[in-house]
Structure formats: C-alpha cells, structure tokens
mmCIF file of C-alpha atoms in Angstrom:
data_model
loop_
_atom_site.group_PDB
_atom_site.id
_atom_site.type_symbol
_atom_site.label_atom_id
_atom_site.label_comp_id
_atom_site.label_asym_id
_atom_site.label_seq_id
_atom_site.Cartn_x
_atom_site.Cartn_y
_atom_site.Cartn_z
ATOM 1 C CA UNK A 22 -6.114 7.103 16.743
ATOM 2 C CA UNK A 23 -3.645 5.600 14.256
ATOM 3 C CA UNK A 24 -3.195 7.364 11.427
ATOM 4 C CA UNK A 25 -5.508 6.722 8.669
ATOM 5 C CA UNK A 26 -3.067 6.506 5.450
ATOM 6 C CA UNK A 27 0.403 5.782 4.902
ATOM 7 C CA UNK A 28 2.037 6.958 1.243
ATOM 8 C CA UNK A 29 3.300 4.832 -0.922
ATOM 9 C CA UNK A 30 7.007 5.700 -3.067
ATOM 10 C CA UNK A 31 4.497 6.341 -5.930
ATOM 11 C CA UNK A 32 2.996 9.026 -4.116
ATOM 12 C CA UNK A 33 -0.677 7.530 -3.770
ATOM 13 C CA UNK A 34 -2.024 7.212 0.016
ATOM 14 C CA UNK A 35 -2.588 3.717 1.028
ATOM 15 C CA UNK A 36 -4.915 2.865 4.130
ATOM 16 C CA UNK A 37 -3.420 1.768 6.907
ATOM 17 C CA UNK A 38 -6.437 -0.770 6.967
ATOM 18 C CA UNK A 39 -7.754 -3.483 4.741
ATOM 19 C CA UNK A 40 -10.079 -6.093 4.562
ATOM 20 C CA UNK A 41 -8.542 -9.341 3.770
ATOM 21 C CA UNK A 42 -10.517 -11.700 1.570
ATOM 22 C CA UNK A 43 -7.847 -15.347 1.580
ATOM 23 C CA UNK A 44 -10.000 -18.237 3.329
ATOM 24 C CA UNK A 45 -13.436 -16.440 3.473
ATOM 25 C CA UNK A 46 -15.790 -18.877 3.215
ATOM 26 C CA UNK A 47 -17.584 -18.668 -0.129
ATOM 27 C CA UNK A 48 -20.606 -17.171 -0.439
ATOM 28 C CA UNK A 49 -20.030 -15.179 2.259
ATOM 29 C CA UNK A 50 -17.073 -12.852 0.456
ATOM 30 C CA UNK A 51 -19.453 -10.622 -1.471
ATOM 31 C CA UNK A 52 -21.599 -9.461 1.538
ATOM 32 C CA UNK A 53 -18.326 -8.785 3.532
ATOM 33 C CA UNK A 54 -16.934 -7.202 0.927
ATOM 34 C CA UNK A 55 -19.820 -4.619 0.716
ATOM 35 C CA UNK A 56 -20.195 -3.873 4.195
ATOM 36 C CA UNK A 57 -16.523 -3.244 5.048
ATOM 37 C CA UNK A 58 -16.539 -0.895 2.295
ATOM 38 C CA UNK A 59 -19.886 0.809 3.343
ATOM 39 C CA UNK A 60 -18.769 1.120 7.257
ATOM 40 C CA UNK A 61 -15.306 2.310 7.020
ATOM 41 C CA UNK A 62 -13.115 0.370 5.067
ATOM 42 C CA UNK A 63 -11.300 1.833 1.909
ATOM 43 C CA UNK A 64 -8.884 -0.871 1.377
ATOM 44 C CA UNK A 65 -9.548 -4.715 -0.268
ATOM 45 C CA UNK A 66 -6.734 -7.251 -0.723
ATOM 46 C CA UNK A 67 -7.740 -10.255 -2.398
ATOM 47 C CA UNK A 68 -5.804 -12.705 -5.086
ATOM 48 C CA UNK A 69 -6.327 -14.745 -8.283
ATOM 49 C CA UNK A 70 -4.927 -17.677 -6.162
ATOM 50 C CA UNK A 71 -8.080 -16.990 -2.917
ATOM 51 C CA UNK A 72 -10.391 -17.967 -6.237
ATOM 52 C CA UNK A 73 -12.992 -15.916 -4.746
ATOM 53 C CA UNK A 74 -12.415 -12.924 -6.950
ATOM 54 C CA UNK A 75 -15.839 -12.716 -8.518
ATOM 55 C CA UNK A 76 -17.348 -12.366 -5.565
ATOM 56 C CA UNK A 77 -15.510 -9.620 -4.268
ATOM 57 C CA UNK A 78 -16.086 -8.298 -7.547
ATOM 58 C CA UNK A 79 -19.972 -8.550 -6.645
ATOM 59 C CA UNK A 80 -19.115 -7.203 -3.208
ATOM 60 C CA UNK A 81 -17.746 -4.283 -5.212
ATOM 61 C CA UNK A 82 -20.472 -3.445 -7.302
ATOM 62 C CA UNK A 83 -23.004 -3.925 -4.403
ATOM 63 C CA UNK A 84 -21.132 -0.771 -2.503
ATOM 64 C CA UNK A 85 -21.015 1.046 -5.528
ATOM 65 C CA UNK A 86 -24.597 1.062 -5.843
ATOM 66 C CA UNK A 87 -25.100 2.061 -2.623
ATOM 67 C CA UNK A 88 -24.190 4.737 -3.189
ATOM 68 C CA UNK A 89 -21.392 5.089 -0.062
ATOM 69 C CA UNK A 90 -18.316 4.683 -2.016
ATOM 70 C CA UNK A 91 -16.780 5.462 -5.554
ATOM 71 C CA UNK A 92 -14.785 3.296 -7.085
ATOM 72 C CA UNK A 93 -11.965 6.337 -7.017
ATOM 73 C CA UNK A 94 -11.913 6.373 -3.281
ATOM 74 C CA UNK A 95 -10.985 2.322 -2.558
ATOM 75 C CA UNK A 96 -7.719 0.951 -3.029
ATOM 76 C CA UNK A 97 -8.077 -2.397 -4.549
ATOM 77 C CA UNK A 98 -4.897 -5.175 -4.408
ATOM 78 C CA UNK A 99 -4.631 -8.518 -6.427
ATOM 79 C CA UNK A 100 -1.755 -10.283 -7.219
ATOM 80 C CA UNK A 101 -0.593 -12.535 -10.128
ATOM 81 C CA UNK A 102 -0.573 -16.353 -8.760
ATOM 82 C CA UNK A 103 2.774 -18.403 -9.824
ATOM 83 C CA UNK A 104 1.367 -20.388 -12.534
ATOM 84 C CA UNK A 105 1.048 -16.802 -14.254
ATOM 85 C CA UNK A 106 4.561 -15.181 -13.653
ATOM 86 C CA UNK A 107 5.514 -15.437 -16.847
ATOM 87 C CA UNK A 108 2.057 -14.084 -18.150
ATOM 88 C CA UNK A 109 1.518 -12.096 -16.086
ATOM 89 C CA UNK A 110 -0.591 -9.480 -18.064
ATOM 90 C CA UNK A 111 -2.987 -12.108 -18.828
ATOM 91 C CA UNK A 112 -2.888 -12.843 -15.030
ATOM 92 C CA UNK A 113 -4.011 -8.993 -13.962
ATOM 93 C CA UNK A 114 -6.367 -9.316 -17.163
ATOM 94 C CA UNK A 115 -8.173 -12.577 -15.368
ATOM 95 C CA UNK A 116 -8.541 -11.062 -11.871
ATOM 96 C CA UNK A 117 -9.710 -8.113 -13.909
ATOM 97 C CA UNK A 118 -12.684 -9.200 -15.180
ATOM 98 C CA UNK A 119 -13.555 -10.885 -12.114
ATOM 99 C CA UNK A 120 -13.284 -8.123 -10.263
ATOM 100 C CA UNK A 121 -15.481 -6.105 -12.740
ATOM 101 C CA UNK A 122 -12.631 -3.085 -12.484
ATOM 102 C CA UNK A 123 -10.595 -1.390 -15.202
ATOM 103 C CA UNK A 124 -7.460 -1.299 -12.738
ATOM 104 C CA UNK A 125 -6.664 -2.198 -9.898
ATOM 105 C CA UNK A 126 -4.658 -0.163 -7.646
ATOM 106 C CA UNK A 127 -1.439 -2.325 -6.713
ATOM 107 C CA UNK A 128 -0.598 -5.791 -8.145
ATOM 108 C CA UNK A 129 1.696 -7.730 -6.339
ATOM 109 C CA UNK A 130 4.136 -10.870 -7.333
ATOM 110 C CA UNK A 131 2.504 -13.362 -4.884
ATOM 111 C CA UNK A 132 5.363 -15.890 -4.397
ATOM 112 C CA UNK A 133 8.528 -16.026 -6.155
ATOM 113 C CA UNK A 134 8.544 -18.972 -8.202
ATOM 114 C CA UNK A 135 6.985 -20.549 -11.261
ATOM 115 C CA UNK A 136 4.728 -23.445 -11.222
ATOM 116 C CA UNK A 137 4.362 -24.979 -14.494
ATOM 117 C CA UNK A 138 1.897 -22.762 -16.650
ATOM 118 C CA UNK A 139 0.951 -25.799 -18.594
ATOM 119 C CA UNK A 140 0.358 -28.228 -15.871
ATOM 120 C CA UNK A 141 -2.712 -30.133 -14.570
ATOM 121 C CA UNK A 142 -4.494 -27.801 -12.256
ATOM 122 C CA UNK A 143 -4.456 -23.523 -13.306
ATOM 123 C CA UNK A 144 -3.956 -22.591 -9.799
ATOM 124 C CA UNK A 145 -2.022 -25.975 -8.356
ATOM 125 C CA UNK A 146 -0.623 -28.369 -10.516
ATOM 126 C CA UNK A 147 1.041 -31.107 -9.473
ATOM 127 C CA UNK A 148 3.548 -33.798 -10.936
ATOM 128 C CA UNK A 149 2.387 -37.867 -10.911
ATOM 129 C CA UNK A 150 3.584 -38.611 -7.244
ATOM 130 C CA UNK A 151 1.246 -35.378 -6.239
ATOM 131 C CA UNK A 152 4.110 -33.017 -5.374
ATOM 132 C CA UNK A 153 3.595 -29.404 -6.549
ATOM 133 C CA UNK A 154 4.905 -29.222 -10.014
ATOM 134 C CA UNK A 155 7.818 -26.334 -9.931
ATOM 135 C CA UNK A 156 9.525 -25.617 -13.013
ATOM 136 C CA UNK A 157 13.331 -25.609 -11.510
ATOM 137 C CA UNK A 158 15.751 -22.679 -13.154
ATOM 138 C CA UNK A 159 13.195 -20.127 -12.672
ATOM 139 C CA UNK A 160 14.242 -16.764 -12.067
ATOM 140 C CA UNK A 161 11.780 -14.202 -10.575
ATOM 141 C CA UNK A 162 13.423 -11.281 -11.950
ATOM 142 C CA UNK A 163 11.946 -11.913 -15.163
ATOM 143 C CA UNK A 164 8.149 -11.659 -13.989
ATOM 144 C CA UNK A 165 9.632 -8.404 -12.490
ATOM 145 C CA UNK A 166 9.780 -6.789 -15.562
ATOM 146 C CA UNK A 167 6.607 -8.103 -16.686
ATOM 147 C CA UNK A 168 5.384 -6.311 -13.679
ATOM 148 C CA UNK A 169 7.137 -3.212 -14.886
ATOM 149 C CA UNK A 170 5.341 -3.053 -18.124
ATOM 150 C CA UNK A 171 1.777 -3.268 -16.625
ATOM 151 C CA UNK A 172 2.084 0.172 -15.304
ATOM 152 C CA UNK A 173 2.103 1.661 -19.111
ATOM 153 C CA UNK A 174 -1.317 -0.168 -19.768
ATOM 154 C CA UNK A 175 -3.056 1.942 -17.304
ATOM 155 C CA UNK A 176 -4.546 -1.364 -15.422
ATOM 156 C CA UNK A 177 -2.614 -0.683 -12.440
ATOM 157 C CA UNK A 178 -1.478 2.346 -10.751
ATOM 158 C CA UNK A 179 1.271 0.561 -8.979
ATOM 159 C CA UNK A 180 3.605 -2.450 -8.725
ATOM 160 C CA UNK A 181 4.572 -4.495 -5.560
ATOM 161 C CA UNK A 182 5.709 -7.949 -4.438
ATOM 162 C CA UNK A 183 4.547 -10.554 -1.607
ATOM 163 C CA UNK A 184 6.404 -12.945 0.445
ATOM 164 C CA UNK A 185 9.584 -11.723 -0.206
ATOM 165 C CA UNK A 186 12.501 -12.287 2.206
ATOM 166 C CA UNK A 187 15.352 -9.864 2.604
ATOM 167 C CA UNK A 188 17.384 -12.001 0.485
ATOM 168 C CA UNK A 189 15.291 -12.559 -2.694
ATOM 169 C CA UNK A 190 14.567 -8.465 -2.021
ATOM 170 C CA UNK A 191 18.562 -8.122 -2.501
ATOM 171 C CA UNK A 192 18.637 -9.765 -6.283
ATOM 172 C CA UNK A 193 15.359 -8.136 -7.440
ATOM 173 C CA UNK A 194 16.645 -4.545 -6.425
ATOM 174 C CA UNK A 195 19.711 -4.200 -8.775
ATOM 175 C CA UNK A 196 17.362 -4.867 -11.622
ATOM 176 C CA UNK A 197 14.597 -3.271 -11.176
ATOM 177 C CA UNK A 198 13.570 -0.255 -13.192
ATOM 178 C CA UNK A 199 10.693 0.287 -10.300
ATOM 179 C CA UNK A 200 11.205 0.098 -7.113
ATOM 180 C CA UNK A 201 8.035 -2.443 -5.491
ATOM 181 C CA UNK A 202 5.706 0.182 -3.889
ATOM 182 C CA UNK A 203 5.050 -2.706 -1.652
ATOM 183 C CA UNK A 204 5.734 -5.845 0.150
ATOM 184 C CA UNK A 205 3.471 -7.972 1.626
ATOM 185 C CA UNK A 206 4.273 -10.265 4.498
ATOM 186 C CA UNK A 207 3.395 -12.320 7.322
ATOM 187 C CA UNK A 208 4.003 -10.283 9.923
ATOM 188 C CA UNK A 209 2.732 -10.162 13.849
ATOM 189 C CA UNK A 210 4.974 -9.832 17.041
ATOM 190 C CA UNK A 211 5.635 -14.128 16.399
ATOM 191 C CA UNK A 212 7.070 -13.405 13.345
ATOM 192 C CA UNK A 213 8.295 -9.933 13.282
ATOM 193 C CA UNK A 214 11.250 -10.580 9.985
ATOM 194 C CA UNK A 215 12.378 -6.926 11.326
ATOM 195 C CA UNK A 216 15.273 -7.765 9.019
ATOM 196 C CA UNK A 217 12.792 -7.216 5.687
ATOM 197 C CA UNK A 218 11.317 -4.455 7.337
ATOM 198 C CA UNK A 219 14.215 -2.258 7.708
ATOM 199 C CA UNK A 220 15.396 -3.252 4.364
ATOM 200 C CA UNK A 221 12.048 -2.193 2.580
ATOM 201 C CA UNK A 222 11.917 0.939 5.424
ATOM 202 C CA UNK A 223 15.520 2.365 3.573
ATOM 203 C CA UNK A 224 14.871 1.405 0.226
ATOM 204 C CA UNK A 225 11.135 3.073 0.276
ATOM 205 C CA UNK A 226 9.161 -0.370 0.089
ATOM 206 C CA UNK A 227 5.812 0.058 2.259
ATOM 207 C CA UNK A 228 5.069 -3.214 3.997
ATOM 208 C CA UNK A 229 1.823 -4.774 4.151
ATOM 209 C CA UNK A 230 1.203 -7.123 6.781
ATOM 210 C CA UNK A 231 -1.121 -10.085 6.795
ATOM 211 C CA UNK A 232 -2.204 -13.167 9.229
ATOM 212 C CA UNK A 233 -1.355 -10.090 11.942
ATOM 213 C CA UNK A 234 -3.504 -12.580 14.631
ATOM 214 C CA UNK A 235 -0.902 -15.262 13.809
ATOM 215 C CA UNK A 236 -3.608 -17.189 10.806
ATOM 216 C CA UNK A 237 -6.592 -19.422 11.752
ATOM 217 C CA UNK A 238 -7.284 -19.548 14.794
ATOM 218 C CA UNK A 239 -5.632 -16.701 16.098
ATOM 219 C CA UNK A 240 -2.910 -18.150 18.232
ATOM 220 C CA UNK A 241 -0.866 -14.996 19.400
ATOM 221 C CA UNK A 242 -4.086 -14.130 20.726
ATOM 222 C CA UNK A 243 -3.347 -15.630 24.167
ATOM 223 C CA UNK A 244 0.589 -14.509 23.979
ATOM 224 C CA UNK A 245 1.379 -12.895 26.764
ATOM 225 C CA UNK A 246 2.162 -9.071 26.805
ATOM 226 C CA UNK A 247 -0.436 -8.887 24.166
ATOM 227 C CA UNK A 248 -3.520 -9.990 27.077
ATOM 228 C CA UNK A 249 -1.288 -7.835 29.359
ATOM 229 C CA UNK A 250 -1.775 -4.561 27.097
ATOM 230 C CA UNK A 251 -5.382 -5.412 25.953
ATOM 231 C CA UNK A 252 -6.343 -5.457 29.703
ATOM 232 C CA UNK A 253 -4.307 -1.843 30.544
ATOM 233 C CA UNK A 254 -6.433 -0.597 27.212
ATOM 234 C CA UNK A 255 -9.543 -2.143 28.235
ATOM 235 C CA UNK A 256 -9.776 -3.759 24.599
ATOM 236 C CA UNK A 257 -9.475 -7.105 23.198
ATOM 237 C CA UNK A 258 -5.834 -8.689 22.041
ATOM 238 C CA UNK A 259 -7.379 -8.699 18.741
ATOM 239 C CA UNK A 260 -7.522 -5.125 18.681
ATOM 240 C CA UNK A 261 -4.093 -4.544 20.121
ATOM 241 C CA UNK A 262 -2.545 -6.975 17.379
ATOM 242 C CA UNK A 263 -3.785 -5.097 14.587
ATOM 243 C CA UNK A 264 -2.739 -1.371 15.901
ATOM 244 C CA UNK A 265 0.811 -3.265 16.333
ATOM 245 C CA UNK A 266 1.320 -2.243 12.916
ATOM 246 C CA UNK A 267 0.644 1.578 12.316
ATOM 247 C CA UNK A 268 3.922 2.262 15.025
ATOM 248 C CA UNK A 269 6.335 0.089 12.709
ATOM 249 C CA UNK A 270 4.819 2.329 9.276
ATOM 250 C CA UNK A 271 2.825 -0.564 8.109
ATOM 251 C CA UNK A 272 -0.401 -1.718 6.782
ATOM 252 C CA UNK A 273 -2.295 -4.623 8.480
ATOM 253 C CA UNK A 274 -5.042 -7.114 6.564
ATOM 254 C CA UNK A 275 -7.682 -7.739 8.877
ATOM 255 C CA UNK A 276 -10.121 -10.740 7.727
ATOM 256 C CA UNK A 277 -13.268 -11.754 8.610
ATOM 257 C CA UNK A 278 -17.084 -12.225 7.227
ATOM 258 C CA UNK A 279 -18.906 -11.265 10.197
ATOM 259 C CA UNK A 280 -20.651 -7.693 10.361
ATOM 260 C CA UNK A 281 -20.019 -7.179 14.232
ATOM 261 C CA UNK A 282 -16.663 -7.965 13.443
ATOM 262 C CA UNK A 283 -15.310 -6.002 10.415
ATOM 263 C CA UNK A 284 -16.727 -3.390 12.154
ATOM 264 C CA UNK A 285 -15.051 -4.196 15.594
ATOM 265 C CA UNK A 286 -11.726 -4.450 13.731
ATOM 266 C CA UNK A 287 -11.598 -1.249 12.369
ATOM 267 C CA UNK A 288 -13.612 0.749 15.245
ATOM 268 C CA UNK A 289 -11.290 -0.919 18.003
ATOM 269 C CA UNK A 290 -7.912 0.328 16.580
ATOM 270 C CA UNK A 291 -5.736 2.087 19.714
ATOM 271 C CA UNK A 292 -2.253 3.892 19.615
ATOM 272 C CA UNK A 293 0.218 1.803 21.587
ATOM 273 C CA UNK A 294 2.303 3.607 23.926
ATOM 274 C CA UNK A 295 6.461 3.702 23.986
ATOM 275 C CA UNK A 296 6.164 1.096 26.770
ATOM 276 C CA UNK A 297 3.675 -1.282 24.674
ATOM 277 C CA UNK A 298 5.541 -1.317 21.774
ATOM 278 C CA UNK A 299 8.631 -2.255 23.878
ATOM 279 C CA UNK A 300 7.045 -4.963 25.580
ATOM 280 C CA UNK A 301 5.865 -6.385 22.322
ATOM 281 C CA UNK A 302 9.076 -5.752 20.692
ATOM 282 C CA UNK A 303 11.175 -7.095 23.983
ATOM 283 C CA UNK A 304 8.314 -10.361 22.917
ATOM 284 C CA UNK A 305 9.674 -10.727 19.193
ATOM 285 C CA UNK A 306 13.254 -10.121 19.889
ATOM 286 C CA UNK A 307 13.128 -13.152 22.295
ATOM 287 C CA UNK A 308 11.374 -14.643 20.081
ATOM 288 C CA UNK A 309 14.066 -14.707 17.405
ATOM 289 C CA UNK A 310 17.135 -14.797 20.153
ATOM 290 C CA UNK A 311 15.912 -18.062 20.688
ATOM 291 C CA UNK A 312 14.911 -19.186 17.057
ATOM 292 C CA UNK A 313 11.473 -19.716 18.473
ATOM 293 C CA UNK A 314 9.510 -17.703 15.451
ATOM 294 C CA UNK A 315 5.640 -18.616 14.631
ATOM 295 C CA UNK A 316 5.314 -18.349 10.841
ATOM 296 C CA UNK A 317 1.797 -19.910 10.007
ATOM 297 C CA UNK A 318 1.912 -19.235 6.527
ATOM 298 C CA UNK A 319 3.988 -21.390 4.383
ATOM 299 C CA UNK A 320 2.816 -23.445 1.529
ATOM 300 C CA UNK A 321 4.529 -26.606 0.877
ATOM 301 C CA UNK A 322 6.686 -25.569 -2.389
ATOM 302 C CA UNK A 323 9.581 -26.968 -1.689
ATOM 303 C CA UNK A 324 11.480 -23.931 -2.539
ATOM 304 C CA UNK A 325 14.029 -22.107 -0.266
ATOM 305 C CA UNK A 326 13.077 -18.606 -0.519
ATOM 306 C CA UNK A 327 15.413 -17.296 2.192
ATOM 307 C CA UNK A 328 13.951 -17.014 5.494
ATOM 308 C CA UNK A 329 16.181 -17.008 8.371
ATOM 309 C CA UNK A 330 13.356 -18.751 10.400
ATOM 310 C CA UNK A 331 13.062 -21.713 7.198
ATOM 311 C CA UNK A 332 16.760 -22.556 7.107
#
C-alpha cells in the first residue's frame, strides 16, 4: 500500500490522503465530512472561498462526538480567499469560527492576487461591466508575510500557498522568512506542471494535488494508459489516478459526498509499478511535447500567473 504520511519541512506528518470539500453540494458536506473522518480519513481540505465551511465545521463536531477521532489526530487545511490577502488574519479568524476549531493545521494563500477588499460581493466582486474587480499593482509577497505572522498566534501550525506556478514560486522565495510547507495544485497525468514539482521537491515544498480525476466529470478517466493499468490491477481508473500521486511524494484531494465512495477512494489505493508510472509519465510528457495539457481549473481573473500551459 502507499504510504500513509508524507512530512512536511515543519516536521508534522501530513496524510497522503484527504477529503476534498470545493463543489460538494450543500447540505450534503457535513455528513461527508463525518464519515470520511470516521472510516479512514485523517485529512480535510476545504476554503473560505468553497463557502461551505460551517458545515464542515458541523461535519467536524459530528466525528468528534463519535467518539472515532480527536481533534489532535486530523489535519485540517483552509486557505485565505483573495479578497482577504491583505487581512489575512481576519481571513483565518472567519474560517475559524466556522469551522468551530482553535487552529487549523496549514493555511494556504489560495490565488495570488487581490480582489478589491471593499468591493460588491465578499467572496467575488465585480466592477460595473461584471468583470472580476482586481486591484492592479498588487504584489503577493506582502500577504506572504501576513502569512508569516499567523504562525506566532498559535492558530495555525503551518503556512503554505495554492496555485502557484514555478515562476510566482521564484519571487516569493527570496523573501520569505518561511519557506511554504506546501503547495497546492492541479495536478493529474493531463496536467503534470513537473516543472513546479521539482522546484518545490529541492526547495522542501510538499505538493498537494487536487482535481487528480481531471475536475467534474472526471475526464482523464477514459485516458488511455490509465484504463490500460486499471484493467492489469483489476481496479477502477479512479483508483489508479489517485495512487498516481504517492510515487511523485505528493498528497492527492479526493472529493466526493457519497458513503460507498469516500470509502472506495481511500480503500482502493494501489502501488504503481516502475512500468505504470512510466507509461503514465511517457502520457504527460507527450502531453506537454505537444502543448496539449488539460488544466480544468482556472477561474476567469484575468491575471497571468505564469503557467507555461496559459501563455
């Protein structure tokens, strides 16, 4: 089986597992919630931006009074949405008290960019003509060392970004007092940005993937080598794109709301041979050859943040 933790540059163990909370339907986040975390799961991701943070905070409490879990044995992730990067304190304070939790254990920079603070909407503003309303000049090494000072109030035991691209990852670095304990990407065998990988492998960033099926829908479900390896495993492509991730030294988000299959997604976990991770590699690297990448995930910001596969 693949291993079970990873550890982080802070010295905490991170699972190599998580449930991922973005796009659950609401109303159905709190159940999920509490029965990943009573049947195996140790690791939640979720986000002030997902605005479903109170009910994973019920989802929370539910376990906990179950009886199955303490609150010291989860690892719990939020991150501080863009209209909050330069608050972010009061950001972590917000997803906080949703969550019903002291601390969280990472926080992450979600995107790196600003979106006006004081705008129309607190998660999406927008300017008259309904584009998103960016405040231009922003630099995100400044919510950096916001992020830096949370650690010495105790509400989070460690520091991370999200969406950052190789380049962006080259002007935080220089400044930063803290090295991110993590960055979280879109990453499957589509979109494999082996470029940020290596970068955050050297520098001691872990990576965190997300949307490892390829988003809604699941498209790199049907890709090729992956039906080809789920058939020599006798296991589902599902199952083979989320143990793509322990080889490369990474965690991998897995979402859903159904019982059968938070279970499934944890239980079904294999460890890919030498020759499956070289078809799947031989996969991305054509993939990229041939500027063919499948990024799902890409809001419309209208900011350039550096990806080879967005220029």
């Amino acid at each position: 089986m693949p291993p079970k933790h990873f550890t982080l540059n802070t010295g905490a163990k991170i699972p190599s597992i998580g449930l991922g909370t973005w796009q659950s339907p609401p109303g159905q986040v709190a159940s999920a919630v509490s029965y990943a975390l009573q049947n195996g799961y140790t690791l939640i991701d979720g986000a002030y931006c997902y605005a479903n943070e109170d009910e994973v905070g019920q989802g929370l409490a539910e376990a906990f009074s179950a009886g199955k879990v303490k609150r010291e044995d989860i690892f719990v992730v939020s991150k501080v949405w863009t209209t909050y990067n330069t608050r972010v304190e009061e950001g972590l304070d917000k997803s906080l008290k949703s969550l019903g939790l002291d601390y969280v254990d990472l926080f992450l920079v979600h995107w790196p960019l600003l979106m006006n603070p004081e705008g129309n909407h607190d998660r999406f503003p927008t300017k008259p003509d309904g584009s998103r309303d960016i405040i231009q000049g922003y630099n995100h090494v400044d919510t950096w060392k916001q992020m830096e000072a949370l650690l010495k109030t105790g509400k989070t035991k460690a520091i991370g970004v999200s969406n950052y691209s190789k380049l962006y990852l080259e002007q935080l670095l220089p400044h930063a007092t803290v090295i991110p304990a993590v960055n979280q990407i879109e990453n499957h065998p589509g979109l494999p940005q082996q470029e940020i990988v290596d970068l955050c492998k050297e520098k001691g960033i872990h990576i965190m993937a997300y949307s490892p099926l390829g988003s809604t829908g699941g498209p790199l479900l049907s890709a090729e080598p992956v039906v080809k390896i789920a058939e020599k495993h006798g296991v589902k492509p599902s199952s083979v794109l989320l143990s793509y991730h322990a080889p490369r030294g990474s965690t991998v988000l897995a979402k859903s709301v159904t019982p059968e299959r938070i279970k499934e997604n944890i239980e079904s976990l294999i460890d890919l041979d030498e020759e499956d991770q070289a078809e799947l590699k031989a996969y991305s690297d054509k993939l990229v050859a041939e500027k063919k990448w499948q990024r799902f995930v890409y809001p419309p910001f209208g900011v350039n943040f550096g990806f080879p596969d967005k220029q």
